[in-house]
Short mmCIF file of C-alpha atoms and ligand atoms in Angstrom, two decimals:
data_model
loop_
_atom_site.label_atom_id
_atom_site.label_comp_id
_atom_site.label_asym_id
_atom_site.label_seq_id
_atom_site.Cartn_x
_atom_site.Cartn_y
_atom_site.Cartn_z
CA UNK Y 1 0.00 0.00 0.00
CA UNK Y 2 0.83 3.73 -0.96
CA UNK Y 3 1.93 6.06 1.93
CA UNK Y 4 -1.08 8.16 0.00
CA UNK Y 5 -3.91 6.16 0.15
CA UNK Y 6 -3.78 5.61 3.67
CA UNK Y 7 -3.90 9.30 3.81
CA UNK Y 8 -7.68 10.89 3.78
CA UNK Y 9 -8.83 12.00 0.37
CA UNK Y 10 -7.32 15.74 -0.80
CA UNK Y 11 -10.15 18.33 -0.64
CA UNK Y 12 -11.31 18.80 -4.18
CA UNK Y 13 -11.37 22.83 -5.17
CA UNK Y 14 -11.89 24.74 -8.57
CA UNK Y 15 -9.07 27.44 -7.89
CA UNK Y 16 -6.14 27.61 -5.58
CA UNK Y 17 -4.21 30.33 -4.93
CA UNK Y 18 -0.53 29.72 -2.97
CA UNK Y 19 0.01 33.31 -1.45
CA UNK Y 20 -2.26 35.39 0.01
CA UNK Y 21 0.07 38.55 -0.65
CA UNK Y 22 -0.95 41.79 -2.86
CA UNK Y 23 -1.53 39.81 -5.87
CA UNK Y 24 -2.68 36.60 -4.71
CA UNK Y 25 -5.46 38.89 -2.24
CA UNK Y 26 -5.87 40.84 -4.99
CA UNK Y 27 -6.84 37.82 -7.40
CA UNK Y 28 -8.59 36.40 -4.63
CA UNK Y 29 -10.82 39.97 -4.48
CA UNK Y 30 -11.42 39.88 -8.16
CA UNK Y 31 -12.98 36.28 -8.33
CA UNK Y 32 -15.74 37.50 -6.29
CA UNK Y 33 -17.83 38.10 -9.53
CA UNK Y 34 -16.97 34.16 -10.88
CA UNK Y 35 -17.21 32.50 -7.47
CA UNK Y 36 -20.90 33.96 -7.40
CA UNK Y 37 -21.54 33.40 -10.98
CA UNK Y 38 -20.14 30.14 -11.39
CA UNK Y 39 -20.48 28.60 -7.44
CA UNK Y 40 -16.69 27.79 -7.82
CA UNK Y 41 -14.57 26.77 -4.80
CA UNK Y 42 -11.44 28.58 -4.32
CA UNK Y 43 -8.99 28.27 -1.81
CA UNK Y 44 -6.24 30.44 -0.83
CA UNK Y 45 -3.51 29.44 1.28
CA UNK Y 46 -1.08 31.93 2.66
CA UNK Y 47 2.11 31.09 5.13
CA UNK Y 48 2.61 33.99 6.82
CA UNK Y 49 -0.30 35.19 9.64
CA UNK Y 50 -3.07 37.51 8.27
CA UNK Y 51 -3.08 41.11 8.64
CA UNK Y 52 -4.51 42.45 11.34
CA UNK Y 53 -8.17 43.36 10.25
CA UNK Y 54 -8.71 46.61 12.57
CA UNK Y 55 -4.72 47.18 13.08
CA UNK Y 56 -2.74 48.77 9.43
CA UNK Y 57 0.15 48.88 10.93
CA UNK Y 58 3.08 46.89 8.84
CA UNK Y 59 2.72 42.69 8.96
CA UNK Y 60 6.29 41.72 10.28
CA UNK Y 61 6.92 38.57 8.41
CA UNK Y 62 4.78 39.46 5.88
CA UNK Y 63 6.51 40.13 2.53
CA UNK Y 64 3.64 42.23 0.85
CA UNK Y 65 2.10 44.07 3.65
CA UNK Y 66 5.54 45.21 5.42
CA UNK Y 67 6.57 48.54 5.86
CA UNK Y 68 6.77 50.27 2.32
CA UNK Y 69 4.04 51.91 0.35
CA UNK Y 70 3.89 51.17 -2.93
CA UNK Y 71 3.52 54.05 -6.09
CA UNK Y 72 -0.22 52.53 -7.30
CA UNK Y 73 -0.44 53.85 -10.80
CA UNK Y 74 -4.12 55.52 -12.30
CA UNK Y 75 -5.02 52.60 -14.43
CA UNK Y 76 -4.49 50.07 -10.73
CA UNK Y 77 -6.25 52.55 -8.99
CA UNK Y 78 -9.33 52.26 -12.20
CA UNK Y 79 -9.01 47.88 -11.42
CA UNK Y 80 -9.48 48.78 -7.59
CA UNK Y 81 -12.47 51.01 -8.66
CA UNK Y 82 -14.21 48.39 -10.60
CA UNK Y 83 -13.82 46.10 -7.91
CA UNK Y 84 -15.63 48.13 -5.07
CA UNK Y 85 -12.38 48.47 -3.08
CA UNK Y 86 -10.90 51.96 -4.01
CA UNK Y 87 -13.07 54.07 -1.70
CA UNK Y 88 -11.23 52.60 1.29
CA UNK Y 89 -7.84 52.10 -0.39
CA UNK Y 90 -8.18 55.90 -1.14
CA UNK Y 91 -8.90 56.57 2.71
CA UNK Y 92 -5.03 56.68 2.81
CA UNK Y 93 -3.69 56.93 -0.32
CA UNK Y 94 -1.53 60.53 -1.45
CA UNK Y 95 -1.97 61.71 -4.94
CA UNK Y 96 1.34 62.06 -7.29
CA UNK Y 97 0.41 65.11 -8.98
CA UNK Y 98 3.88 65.81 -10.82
CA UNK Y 99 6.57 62.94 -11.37
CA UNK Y 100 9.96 65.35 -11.48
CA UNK Y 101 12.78 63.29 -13.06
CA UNK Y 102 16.73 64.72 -12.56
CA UNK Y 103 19.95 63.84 -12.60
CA UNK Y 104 22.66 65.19 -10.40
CA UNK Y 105 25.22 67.58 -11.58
CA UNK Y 106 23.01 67.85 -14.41
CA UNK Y 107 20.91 70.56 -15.86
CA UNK Y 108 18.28 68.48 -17.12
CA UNK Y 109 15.15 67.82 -15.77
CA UNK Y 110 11.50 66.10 -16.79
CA UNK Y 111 8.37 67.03 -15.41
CA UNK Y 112 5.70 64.72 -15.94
CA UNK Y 113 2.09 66.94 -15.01
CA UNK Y 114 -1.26 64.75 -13.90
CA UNK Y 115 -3.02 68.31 -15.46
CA UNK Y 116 -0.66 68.24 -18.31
CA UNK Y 117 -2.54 65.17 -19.26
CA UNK Y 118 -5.72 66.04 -18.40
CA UNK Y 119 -5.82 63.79 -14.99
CA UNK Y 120 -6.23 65.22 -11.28
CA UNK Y 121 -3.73 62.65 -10.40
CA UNK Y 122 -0.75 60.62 -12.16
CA UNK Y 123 -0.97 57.84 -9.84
CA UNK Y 124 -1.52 57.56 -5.68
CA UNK Y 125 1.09 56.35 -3.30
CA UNK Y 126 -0.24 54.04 -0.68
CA UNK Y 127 1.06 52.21 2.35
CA UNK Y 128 1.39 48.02 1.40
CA UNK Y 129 0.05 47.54 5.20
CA UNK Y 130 -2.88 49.42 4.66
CA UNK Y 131 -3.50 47.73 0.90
CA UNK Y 132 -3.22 44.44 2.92
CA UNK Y 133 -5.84 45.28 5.25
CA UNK Y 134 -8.22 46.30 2.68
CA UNK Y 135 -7.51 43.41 0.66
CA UNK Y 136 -7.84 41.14 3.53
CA UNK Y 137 -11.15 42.68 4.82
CA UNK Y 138 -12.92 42.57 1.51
CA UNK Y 139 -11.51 38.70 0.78
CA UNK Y 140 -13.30 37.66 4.52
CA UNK Y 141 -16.47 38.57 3.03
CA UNK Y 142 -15.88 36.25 0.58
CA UNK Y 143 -16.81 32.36 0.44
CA UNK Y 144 -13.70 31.33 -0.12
CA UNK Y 145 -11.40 28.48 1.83
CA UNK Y 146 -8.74 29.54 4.30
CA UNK Y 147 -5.45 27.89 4.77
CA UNK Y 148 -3.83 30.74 6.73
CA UNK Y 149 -0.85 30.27 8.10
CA UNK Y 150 0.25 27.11 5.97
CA UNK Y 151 2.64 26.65 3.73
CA UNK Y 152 2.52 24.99 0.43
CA UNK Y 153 5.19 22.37 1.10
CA UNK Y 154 4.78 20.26 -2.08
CA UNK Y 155 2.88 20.63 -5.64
CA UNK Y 156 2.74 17.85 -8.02
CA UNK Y 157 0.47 17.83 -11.45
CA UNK Y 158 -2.47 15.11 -11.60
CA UNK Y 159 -4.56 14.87 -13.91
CA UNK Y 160 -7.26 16.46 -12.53
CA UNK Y 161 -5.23 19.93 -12.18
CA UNK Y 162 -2.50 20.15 -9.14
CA UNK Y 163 -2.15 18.05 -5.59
CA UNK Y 164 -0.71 20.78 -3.04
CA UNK Y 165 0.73 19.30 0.25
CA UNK Y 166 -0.16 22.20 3.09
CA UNK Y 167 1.95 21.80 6.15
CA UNK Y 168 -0.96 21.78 8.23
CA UNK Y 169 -1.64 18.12 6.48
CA UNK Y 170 -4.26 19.38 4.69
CA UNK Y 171 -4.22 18.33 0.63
CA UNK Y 172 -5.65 20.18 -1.83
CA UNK Y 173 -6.53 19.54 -5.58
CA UNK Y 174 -7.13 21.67 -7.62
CA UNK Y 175 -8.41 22.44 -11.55
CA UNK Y 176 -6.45 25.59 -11.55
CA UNK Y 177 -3.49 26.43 -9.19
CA UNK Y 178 -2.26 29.99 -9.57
CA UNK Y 179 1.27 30.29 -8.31
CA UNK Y 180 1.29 34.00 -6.57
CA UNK Y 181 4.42 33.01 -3.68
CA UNK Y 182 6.05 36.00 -4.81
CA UNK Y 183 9.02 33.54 -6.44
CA UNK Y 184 10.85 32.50 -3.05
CA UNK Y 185 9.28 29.34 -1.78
CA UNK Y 186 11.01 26.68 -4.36
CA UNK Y 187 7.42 25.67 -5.49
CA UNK Y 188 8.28 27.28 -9.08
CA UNK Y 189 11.69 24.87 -9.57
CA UNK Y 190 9.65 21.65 -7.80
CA UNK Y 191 7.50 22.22 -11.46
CA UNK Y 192 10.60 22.57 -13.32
CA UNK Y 193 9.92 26.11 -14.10
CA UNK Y 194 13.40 28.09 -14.71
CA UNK Y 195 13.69 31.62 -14.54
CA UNK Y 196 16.15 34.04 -16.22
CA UNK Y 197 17.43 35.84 -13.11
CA UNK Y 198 19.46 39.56 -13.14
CA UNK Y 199 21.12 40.17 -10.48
CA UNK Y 200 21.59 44.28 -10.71
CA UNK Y 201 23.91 44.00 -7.25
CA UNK Y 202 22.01 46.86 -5.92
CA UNK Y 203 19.90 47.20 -3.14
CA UNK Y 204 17.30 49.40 -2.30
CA UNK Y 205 17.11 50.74 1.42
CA UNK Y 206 13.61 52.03 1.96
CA UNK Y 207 12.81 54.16 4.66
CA UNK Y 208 10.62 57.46 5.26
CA UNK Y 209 11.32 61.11 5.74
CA UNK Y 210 10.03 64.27 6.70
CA UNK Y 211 10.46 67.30 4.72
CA UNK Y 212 10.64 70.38 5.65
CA UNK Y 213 7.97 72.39 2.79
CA UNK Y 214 5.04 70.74 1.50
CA UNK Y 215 5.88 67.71 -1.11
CA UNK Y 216 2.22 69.62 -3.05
CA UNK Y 217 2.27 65.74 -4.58
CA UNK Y 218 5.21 65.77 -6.19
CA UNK Y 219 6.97 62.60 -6.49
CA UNK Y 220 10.96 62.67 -6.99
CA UNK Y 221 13.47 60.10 -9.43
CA UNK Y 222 16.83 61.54 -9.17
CA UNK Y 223 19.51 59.45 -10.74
CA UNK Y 224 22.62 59.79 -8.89
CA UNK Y 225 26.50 58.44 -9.51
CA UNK Y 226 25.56 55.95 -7.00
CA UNK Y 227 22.48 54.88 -8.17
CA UNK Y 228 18.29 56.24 -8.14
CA UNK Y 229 16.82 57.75 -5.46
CA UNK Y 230 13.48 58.22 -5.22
CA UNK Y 231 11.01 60.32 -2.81
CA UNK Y 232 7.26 59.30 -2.86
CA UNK Y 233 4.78 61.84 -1.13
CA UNK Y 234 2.96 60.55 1.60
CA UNK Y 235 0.19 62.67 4.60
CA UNK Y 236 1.94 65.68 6.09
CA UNK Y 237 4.89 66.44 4.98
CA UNK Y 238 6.26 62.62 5.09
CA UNK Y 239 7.93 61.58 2.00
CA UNK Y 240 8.89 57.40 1.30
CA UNK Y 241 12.38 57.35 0.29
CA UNK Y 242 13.75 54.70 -1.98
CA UNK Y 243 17.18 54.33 -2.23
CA UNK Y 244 19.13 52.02 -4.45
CA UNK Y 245 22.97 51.25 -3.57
CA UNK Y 246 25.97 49.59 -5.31
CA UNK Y 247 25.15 45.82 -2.96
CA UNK Y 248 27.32 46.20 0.30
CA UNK Y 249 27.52 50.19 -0.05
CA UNK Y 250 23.91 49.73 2.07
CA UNK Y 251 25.54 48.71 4.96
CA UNK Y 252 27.14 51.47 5.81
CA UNK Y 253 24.18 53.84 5.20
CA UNK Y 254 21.90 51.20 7.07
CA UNK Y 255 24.10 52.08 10.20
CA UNK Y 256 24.68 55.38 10.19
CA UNK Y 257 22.60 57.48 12.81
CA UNK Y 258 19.93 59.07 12.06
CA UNK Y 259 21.65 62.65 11.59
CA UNK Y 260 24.24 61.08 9.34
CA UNK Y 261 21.97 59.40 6.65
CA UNK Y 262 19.60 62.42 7.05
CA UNK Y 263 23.07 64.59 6.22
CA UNK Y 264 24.24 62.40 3.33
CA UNK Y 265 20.51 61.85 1.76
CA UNK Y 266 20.99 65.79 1.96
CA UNK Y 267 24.47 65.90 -0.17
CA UNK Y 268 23.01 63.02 -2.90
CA UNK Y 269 19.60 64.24 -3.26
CA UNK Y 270 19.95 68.39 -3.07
CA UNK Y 271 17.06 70.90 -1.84
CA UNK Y 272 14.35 70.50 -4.11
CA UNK Y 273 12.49 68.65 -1.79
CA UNK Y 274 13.47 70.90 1.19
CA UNK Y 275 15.33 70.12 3.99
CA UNK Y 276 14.98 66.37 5.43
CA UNK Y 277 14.49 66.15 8.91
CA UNK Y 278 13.40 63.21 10.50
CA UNK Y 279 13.66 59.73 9.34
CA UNK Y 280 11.89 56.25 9.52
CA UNK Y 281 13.23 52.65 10.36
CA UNK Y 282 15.36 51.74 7.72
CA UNK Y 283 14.77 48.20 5.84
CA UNK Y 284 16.88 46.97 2.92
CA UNK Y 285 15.61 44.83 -0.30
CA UNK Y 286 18.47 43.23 -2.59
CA UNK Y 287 17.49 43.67 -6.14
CA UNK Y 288 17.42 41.52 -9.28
CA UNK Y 289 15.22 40.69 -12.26
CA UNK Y 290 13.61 37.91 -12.55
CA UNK Y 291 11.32 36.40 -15.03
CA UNK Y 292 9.73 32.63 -14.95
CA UNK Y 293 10.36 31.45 -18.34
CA UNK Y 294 6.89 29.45 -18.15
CA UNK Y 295 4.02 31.23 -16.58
CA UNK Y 296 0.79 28.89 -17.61
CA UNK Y 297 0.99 25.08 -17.80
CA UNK Y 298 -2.84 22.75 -18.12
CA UNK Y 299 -4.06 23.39 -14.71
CA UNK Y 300 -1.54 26.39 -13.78
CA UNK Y 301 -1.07 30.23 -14.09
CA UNK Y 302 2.00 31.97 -12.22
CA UNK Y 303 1.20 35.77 -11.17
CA UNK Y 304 2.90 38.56 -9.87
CA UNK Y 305 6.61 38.74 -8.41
CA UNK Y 306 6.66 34.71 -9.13
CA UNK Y 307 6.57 35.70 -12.40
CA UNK Y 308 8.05 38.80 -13.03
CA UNK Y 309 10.28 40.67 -10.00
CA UNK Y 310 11.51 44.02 -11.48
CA UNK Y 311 13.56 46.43 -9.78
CA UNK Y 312 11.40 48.85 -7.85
CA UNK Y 313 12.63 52.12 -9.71
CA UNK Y 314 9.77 52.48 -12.18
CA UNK Y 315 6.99 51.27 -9.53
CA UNK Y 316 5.91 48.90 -11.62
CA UNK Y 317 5.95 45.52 -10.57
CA UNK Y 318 2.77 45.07 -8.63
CA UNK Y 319 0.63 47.69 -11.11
CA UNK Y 320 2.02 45.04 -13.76
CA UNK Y 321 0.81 42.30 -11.44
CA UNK Y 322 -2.57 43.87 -11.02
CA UNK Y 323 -3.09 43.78 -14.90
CA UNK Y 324 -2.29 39.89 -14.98
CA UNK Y 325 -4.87 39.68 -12.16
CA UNK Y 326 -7.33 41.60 -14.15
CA UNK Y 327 -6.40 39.73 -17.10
CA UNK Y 328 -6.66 35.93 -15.94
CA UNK Y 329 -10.27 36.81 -14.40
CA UNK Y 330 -11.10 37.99 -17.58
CA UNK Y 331 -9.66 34.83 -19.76
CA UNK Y 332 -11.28 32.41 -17.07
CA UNK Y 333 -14.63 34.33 -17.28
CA UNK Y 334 -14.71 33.97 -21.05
CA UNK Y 335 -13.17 30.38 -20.72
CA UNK Y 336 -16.26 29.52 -18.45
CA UNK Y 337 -18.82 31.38 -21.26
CA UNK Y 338 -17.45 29.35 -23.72
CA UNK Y 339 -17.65 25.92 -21.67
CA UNK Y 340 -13.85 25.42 -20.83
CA UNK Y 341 -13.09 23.89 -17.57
CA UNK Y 342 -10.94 26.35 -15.27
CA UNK Y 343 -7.53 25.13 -16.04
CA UNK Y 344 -7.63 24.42 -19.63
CA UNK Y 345 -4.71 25.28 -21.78
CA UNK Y 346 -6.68 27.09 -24.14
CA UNK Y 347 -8.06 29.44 -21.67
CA UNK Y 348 -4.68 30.30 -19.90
CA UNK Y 349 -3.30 30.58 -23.30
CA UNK Y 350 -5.77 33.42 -24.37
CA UNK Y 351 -4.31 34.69 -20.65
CA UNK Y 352 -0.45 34.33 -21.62
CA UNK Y 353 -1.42 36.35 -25.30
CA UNK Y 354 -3.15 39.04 -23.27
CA UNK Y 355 -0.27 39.63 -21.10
CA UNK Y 356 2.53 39.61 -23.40
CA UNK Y 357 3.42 42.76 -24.89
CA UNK Y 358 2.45 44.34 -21.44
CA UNK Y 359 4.68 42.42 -19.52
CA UNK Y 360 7.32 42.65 -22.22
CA UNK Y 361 7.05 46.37 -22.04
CA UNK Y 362 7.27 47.00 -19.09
CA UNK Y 363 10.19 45.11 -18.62
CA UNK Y 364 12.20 46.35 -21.30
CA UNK Y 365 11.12 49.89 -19.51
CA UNK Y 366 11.88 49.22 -16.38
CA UNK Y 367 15.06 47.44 -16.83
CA UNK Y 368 16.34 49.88 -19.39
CA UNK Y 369 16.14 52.51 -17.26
CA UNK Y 370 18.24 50.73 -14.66
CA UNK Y 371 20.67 50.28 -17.79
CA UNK Y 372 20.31 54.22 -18.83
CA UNK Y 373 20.50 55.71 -15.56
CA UNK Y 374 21.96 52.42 -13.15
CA UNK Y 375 24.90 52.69 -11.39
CA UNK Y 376 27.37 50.73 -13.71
CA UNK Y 377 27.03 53.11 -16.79
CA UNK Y 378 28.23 56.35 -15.91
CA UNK Y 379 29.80 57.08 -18.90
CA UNK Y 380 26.20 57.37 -20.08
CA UNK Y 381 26.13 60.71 -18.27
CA UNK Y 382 26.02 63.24 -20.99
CA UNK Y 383 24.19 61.55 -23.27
CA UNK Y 384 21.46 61.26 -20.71
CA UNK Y 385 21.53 64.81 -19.38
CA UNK Y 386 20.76 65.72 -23.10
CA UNK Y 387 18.06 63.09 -23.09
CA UNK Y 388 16.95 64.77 -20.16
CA UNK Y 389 17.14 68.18 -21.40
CA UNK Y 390 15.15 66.48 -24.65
CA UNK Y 391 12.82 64.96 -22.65
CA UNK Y 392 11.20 67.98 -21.29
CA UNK Y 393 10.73 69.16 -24.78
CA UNK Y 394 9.58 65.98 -26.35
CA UNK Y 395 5.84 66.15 -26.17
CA UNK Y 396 5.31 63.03 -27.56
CA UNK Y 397 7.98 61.05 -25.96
CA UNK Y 398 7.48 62.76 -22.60
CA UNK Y 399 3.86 61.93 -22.67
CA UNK Y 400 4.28 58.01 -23.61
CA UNK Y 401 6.46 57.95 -20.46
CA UNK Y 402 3.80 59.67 -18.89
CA UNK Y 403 1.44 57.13 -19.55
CA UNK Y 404 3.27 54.33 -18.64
CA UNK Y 405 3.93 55.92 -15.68
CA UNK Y 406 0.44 56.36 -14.64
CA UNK Y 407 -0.15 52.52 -16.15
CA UNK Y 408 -2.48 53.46 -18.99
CA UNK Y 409 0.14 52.15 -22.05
CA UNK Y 410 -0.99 48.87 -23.22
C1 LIG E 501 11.55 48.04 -2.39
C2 LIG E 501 10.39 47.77 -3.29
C3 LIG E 501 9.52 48.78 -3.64
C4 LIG E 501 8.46 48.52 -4.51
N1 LIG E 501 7.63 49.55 -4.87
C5 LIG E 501 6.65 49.30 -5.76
C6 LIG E 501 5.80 50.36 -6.20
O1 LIG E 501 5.95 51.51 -5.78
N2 LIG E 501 4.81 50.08 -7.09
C7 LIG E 501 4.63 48.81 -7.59
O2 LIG E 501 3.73 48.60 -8.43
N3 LIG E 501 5.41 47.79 -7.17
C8 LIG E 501 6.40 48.00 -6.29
N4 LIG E 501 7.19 46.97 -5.86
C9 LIG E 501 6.87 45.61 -6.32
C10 LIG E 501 5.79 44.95 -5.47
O3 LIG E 501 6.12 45.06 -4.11
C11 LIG E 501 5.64 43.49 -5.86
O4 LIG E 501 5.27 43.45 -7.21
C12 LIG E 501 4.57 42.79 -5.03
O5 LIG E 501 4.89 42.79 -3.68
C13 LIG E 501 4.44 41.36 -5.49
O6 LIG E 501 3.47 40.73 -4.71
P1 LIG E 501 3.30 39.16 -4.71
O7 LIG E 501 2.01 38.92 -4.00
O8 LIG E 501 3.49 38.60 -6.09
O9 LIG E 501 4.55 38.59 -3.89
P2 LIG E 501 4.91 38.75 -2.34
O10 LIG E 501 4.71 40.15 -1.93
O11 LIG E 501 6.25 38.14 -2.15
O12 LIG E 501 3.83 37.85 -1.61
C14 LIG E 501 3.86 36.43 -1.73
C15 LIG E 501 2.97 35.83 -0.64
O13 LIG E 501 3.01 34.40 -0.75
C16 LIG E 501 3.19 33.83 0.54
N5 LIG E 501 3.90 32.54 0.33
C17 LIG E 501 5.16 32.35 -0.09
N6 LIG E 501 5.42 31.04 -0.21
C18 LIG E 501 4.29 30.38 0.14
C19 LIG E 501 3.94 29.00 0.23
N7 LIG E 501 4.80 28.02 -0.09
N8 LIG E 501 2.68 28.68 0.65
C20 LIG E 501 1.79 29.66 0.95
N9 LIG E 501 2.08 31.00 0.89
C21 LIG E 501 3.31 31.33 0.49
C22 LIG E 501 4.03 34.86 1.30
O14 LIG E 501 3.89 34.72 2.70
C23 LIG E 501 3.44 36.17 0.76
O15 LIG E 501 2.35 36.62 1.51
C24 LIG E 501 8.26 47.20 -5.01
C25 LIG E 501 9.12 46.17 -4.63
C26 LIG E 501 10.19 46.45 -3.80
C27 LIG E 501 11.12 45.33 -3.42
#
């Protein structure tokens, strides 16, 4: 006899989703329509405790709902709309009105203007704990299955779908699995899925600051010699600072005191923001690129940072992750219409061709300007201080950067 079959029958479900982070919550939130429509059973399972539900202060352990606030772009903020949770996500989220791109020791400068285009806002900037919390409040409303805190220990394909092992003993098949883990938990490899991985050796050391005049919405990218900094505007006259460093350089600047980082942020960044005067706990995040090379199999999708991780400098990786969300609900709806069963091929095919040139995009963006502006092409310099300079002139240009910005371009 098989150590399995003396082992209790795995719960049968239509949809499971491993992580219960911003895009796996966020999936779970946008199935609400199909779970009613359709009477599926979806499970999510999610290793790290839930948020607090009346507390939005940062998760510790919690790799989405931690400490930083995330740059949610216009067209993220239109999904969270149309799925009835941007009136409390707005509750605390900042407007950008102005993105104000420079370079030090250089003349030029780009101003990207929400009015400019016609918008009150180019995007909102709002904390990942409170995100979390709305998330998590809108997805207990939900009949949906709970696995929270387990882990997904082991995932093997059957051919009904997926068998997932949960280390509390639970078992779980499933038609359609959807891989949201955010990359780290080894589930990816136990499918044989490889990813192409780019390490940029940088690290970004996030933290907030206060200012000393009004931020009036402006959000900051200055490209420095030793890498982007950029300044989010948050209530008051708090700003989120996002700092990328040469890997190791961090250290230092992770243990300075508080008056010495707030002095050298001072000497990199300049007074256009003001004068910095106070500053949050500091937390570091090692950077890389990293893209699954497979992202739907029969009876599989792979979301968010699982599939793509970006570096953080364009703010793009979870309003990219919000479109695949928005995408697969869409490709499983018309999957359903047309009679498919959850995890066919076909239907998460029609998924993989809507994402595509989106992801690829945004990518190539993203990582380009890490290539344009990184730390390991400063002979660059002049060329991009005149594509700076060109920049603010370039209507046309300026405004397609404008739009991917705000997370419009398709
Ligand atoms: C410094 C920094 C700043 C950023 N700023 C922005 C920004 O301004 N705008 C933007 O759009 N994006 C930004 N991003 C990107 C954004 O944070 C990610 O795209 C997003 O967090 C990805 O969410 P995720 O749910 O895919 O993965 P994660 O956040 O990693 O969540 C994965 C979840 O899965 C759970 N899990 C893992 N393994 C298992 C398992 N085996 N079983 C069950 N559960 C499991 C984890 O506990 C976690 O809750 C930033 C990223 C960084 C690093």
């Amino acid at each position: 006899m098989r150590e399995d079959d003396q082992k209790p029958a795995p719960q049968q479900v239509d949809v499971a989703i491993i992580g219960g982070g911003l895009v796996g919550a966020s999936l779970g939130c946008a199935l609400s329509e199909l779970i009613d429509r359709h009477q599926l059973s979806v499970a999510v399972i999610e290793a790290a405790p839930l948020p607090s539900l009346t507390d939005a202060s940062e998760q510790r352990g919690q790799p989405s709902f931690d400490a930083r606030a995330s740059a949610i772009a216009l067209g993220s903020a239109q999904h969270f709309m149309s799925l009835g949770l941007w009136e409390a996500m707005a509750e605390r989220a900042m407007a950008i009105r102005c993105i104000h791109i420079s370079e030090r020791g250089r003349l030029g400068a780009a101003r990207l203007r929400a009015e400019d285009l016609d918008q009150q806002a180019m995007g909102y900037v709002i904390p990942n704990a409170w995100m979390g919390q709305v998330l998590h409040r809108r997805l207990a409303e939900l009949p949906l299955g709970w696995h929270c805190p387990a882990r997904v220990e082991d995932i093997q394909p059957v051919a009904a779908g997926h068998l997932l092992t949960l280390s509390d003993g639970n078992r779980l098949e499933a038609g359609l699995t959807v891989l949201a883990d955010g990359g780290r938990s080894g589930l990816k490899e136990k499918l044989g899925i490889h990813s192409q991985v780019r390490d940029y050796e940088q690290v970004a050391l996030i933290t907030s600051v206060e200012v000393s005049h009004p931020h009036k919405g402006i959000a900051y990218e200055r490209f420095t010699d030793e890498g982007p900094i950029a300044l989010l505007p948050m209530s008051g006259q708090t700003m989120v600072l996002i700092w990328t460093h040469e890997q190791g350089l961090e250290k230092q600047r992770m243990a300075l005191s508080d008056g010495d980082f707030l002095a050298q942020l001072q000497c990199a960044f300049g007074d256009r923001a003001g004068r910095f005067r106070r500053v949050g706990q500091r937390y570091a995040y090692p950077l890389s690129l990293i893209t699954a090379e497979e992202t739907v199999r029969p009876g599989l999708a792979v979301l968010g940072n699982a599939a793509h991780a970006l570096h953080p400098v364009a703010g793009q990786g979870f309003n990219l992750a919000l479109r695949g969300v928005m995408d697969l609900v869409a490709a499983l709806s018309e999957g359903l219409e047309q009679g498919e069963p959850l995890g066919s091929l076909t239907t998460l095919l029609d998924f993989e061709q809507r994402r595509e040139a989106d992801r690829d995009g945004v990518i190539r963006f993203s990582d380009g300007l890490i290539r344009l502006f990184g730390v390991e092409h400063r002979l660059l310099s002049h060329a991009r201080a005149a594509g700076l300079v060109g920049f603010n002139l370039a209507g046309p240009l300026r405004h397609g950067l404008a739009r991917r910005a705000m997370g419009v371009l398709r």
